[in-house]
Structures are given as C-alpha cells and as structure tokens.
Backbone as ProteinMPNN parsed JSONL, in Angstrom:
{"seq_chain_A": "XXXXXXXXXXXXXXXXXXXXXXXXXXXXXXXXXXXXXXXXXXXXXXXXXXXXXXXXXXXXXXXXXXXXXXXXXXXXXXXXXXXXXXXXXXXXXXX", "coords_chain_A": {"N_chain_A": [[-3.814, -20.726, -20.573], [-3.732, -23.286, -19.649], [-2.59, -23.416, -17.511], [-3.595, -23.013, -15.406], [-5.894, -25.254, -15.381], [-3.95, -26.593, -14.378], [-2.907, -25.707, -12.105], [-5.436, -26.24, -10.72], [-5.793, -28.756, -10.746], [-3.694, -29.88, -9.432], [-4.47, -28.716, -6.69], [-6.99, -29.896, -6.125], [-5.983, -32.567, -5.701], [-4.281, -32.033, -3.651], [-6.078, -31.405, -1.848], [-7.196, -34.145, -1.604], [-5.24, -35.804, -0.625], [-4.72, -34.877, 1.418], [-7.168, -35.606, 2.896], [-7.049, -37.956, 2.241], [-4.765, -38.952, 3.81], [-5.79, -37.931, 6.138], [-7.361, -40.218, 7.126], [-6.374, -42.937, 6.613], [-4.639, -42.106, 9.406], [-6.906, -42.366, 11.084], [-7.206, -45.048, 10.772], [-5.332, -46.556, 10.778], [-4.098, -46.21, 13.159], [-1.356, -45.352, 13.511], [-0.304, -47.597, 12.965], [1.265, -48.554, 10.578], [2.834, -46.879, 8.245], [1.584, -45.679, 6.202], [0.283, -43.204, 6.677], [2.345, -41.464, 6.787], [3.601, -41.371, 4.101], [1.587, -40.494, 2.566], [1.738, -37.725, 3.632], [4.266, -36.83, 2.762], [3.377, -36.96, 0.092], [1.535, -34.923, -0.073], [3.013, -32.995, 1.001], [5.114, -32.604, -1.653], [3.371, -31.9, -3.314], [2.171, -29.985, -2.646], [4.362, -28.18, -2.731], [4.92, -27.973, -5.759], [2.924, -27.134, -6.742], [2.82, -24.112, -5.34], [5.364, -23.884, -6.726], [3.994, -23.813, -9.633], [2.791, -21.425, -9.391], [3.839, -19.446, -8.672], [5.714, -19.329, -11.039], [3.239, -18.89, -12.846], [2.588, -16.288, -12.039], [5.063, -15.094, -12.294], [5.7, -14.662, -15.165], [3.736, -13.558, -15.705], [1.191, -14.676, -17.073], [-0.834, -15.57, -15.015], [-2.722, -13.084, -12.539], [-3.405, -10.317, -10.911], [-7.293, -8.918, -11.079], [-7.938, -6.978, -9.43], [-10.092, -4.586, -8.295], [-8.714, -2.765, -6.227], [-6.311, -3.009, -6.84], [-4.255, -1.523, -8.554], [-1.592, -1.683, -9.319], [-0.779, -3.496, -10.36], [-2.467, -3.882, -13.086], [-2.606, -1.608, -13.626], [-4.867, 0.339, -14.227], [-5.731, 3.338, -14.056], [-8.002, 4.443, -14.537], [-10.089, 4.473, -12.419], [-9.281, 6.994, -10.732], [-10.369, 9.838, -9.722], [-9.855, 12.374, -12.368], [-7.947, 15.574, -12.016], [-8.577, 19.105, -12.179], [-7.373, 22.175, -13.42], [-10.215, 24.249, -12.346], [-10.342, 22.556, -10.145], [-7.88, 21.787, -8.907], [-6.732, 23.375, -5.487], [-6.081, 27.276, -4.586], [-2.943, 29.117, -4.842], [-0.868, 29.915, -2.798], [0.773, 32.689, -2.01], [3.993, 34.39, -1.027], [3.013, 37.456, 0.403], [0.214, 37.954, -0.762]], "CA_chain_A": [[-4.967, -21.32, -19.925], [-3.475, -24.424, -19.316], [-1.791, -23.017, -15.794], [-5.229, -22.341, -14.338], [-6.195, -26.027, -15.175], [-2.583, -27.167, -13.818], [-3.537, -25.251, -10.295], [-6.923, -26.705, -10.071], [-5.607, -30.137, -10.618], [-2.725, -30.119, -7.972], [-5.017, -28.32, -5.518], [-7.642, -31.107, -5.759], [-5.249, -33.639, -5.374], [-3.369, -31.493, -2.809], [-7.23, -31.713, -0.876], [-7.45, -35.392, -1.578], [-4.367, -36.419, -0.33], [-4.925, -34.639, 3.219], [-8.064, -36.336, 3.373], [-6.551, -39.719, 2.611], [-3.725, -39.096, 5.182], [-6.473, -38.758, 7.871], [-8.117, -41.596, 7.041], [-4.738, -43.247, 6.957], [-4.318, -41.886, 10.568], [-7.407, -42.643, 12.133], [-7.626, -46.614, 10.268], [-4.112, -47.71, 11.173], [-3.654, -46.207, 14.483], [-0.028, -45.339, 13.815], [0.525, -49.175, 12.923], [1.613, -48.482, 9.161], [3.813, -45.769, 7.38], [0.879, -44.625, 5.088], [0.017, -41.744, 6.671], [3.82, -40.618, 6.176], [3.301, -41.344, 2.791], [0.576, -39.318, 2.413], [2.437, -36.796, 4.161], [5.08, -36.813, 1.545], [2.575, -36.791, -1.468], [0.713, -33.517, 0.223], [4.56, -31.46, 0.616], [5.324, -32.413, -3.195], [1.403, -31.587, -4.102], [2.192, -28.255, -2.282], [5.595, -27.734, -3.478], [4.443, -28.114, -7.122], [1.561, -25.789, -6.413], [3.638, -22.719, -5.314], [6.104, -23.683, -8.465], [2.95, -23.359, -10.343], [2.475, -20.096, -8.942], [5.097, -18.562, -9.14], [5.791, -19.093, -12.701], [2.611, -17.818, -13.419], [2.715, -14.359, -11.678], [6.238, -14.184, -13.0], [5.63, -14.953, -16.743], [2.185, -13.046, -16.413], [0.264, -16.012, -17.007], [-1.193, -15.266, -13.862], [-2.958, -11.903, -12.415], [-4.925, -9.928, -10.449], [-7.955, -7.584, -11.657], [-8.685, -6.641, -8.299], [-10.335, -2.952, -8.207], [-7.986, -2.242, -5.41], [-4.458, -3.75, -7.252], [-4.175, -0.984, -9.656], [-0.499, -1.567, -9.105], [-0.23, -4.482, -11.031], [-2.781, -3.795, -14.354], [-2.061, -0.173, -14.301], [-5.453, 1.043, -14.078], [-6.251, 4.892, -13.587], [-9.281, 5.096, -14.772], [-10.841, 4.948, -11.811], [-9.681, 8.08, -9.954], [-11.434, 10.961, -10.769], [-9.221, 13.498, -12.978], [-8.576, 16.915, -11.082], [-8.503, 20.331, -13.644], [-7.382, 23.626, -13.098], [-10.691, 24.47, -11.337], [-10.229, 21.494, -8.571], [-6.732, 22.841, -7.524], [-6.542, 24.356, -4.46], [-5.225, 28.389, -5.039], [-1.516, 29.028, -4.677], [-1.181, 30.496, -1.592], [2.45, 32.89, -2.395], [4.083, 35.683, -0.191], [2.621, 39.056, 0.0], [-0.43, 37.869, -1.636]], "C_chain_A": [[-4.609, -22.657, -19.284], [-3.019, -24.252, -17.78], [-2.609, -22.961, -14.989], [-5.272, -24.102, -14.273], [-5.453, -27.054, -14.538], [-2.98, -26.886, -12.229], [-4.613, -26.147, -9.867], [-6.677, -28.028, -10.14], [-4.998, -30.511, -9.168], [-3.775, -29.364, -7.041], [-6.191, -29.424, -5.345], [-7.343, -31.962, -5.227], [-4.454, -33.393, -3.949], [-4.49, -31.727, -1.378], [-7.246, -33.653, -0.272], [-6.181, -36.273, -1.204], [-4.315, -35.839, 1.403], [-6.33, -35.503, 3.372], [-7.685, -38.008, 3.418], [-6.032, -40.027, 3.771], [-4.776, -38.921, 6.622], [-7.04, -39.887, 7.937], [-7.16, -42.568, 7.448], [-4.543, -43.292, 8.43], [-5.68, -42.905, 11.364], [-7.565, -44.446, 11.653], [-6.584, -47.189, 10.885], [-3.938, -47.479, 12.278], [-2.238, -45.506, 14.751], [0.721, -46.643, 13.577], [1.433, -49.213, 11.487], [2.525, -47.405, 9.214], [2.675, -45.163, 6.076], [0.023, -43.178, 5.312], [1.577, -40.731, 6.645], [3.876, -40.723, 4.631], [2.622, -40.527, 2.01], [0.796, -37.789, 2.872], [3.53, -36.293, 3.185], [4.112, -36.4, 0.164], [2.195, -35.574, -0.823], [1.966, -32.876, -0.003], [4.729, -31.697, -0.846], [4.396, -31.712, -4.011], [1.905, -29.908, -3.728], [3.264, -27.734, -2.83], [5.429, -26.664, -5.476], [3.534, -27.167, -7.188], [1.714, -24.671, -6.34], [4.279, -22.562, -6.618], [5.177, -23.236, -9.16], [2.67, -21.963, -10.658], [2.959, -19.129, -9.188], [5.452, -18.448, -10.455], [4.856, -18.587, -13.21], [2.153, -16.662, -13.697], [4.026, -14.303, -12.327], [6.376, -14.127, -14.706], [4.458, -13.921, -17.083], [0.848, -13.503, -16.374], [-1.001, -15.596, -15.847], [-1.449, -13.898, -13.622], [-3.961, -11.665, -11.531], [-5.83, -8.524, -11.254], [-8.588, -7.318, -10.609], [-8.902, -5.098, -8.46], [-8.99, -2.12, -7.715], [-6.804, -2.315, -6.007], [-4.675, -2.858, -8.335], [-2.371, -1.013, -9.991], [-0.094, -2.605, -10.3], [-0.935, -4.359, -12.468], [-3.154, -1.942, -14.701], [-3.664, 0.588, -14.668], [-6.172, 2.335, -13.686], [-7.65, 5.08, -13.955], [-10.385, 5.555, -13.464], [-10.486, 6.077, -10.688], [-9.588, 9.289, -11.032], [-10.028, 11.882, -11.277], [-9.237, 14.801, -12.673], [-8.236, 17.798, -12.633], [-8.257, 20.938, -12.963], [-8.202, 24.142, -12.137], [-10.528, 24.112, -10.108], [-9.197, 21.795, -7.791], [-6.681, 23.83, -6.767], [-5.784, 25.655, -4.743], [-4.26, 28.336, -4.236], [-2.002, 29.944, -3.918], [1.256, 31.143, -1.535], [2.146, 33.951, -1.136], [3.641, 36.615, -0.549], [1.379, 38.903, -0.336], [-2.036, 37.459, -0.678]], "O_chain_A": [[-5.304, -23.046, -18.345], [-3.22, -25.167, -16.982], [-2.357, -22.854, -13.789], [-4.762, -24.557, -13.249], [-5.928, -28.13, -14.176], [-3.281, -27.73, -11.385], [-4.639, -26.712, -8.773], [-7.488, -28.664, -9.466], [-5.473, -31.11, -8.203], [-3.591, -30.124, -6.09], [-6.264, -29.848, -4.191], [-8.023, -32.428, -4.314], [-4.064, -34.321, -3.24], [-4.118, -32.067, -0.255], [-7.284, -34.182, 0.839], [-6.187, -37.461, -1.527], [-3.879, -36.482, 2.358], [-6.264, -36.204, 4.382], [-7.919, -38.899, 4.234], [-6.395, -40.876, 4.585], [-4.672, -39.479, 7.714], [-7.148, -40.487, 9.007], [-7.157, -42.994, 8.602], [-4.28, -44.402, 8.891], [-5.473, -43.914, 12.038], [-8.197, -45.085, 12.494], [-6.742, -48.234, 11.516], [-3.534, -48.473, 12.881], [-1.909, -45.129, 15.876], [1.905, -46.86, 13.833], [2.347, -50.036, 11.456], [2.971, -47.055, 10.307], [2.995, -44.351, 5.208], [-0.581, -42.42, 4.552], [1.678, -39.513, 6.498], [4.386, -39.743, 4.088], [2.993, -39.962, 0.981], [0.1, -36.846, 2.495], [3.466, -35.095, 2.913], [4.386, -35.478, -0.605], [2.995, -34.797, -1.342], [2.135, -32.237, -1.042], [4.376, -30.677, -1.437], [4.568, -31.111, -5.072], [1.939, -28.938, -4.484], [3.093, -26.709, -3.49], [5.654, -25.573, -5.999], [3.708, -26.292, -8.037], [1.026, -23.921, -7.032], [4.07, -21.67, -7.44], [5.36, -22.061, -9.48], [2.406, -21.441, -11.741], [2.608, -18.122, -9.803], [5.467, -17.326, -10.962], [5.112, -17.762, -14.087], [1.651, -16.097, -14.669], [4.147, -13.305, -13.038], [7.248, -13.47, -15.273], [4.182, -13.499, -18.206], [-0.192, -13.041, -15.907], [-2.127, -15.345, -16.275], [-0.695, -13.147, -14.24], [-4.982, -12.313, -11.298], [-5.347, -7.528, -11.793], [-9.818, -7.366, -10.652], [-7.935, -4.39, -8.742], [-8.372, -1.247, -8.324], [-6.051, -1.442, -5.575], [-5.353, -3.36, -9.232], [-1.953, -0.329, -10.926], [0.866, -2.41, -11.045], [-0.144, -4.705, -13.345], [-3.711, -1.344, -15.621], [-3.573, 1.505, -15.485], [-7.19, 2.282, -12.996], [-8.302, 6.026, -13.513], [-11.174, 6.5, -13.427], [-11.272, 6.171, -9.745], [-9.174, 9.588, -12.153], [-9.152, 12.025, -10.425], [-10.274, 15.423, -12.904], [-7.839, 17.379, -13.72], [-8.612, 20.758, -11.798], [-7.671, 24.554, -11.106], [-10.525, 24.855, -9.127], [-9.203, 22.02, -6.581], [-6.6, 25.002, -7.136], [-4.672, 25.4, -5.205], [-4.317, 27.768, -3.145], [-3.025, 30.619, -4.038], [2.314, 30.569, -1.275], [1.127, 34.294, -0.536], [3.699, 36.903, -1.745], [0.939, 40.052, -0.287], [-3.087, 37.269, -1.29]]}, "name": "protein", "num_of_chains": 1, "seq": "XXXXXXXXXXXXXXXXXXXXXXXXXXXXXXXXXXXXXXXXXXXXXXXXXXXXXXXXXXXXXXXXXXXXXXXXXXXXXXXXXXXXXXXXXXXXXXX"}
C-alpha cells in the first residue's frame, strides 16, 4: 500500500512543480534560472514516478482489474463455457 501513496505523492508534486515553473516563467521574464530549476525538479519528479512504476507492475505491487485485461489477472470467468451441444457438427468425408 505504501506504493500507491508513493505515486500520489510524486505526482502531486510532479503537478506542483509545473505550475511553479510557469509562474517562474511568466514573473521573471527569462531574467533568473528558476524556471530551469523547476525544470530539473519536474524530470527527477517524473523520473522517480516511472521508477515507481515500474517496480510496482514488476513486483506485482501494482495491477490492473480491468474487465478487458484478463491477460494479466487470469480471469475466465467471464466467457461463457461452450458444451458438447454448442459445438458446431463435425463435418467428415463421405458423411
């Protein structure tokens, strides 16, 4: 659980650091270096964010239960089960 609250941190911060950097932009004009700064803190914020990510789809940690992604939690249940009746008849030579 802790990986979820790890994501949602760096992605806040990952928000709040592009919003600084415009502010940054439109206050100084280009007269400073703190919107490169801020530019720097967002790629590490994002960096860190993917790492995040990645370790948690590859450990598990991480998942989808999407209906559609039966690929990944191995769900059959939802297609229907054919029987004997439902198969189409064999269709042999001579016959």
């Amino acid at each position: 659980m802790w990986i979820k609250t790890v994501i949602v941190v760096l992605f806040i911060a990952l928000v709040f650091s592009l919003f600084s950097g415009l502010s940054f932009l439109l206050k100084d004009q280009g007269r400073t270096r703190r919107t490169w700064y801020a530019l720097g803190v967002r790629l590490l914020l994002a960096a860190l964010l993917m790492g995040f990510l990645t370790y948690g789809l590859y450990t598990g940690k991480l998942g989808s239960k999407a209906p559609w992604d039966r690929k990944l939690h191995g769900d059959h249940a939802a297609q229907p089960a054919t029987t004997a009746a439902d198969a189409p008849p064999n269709k042999t030579k001579g016959g």
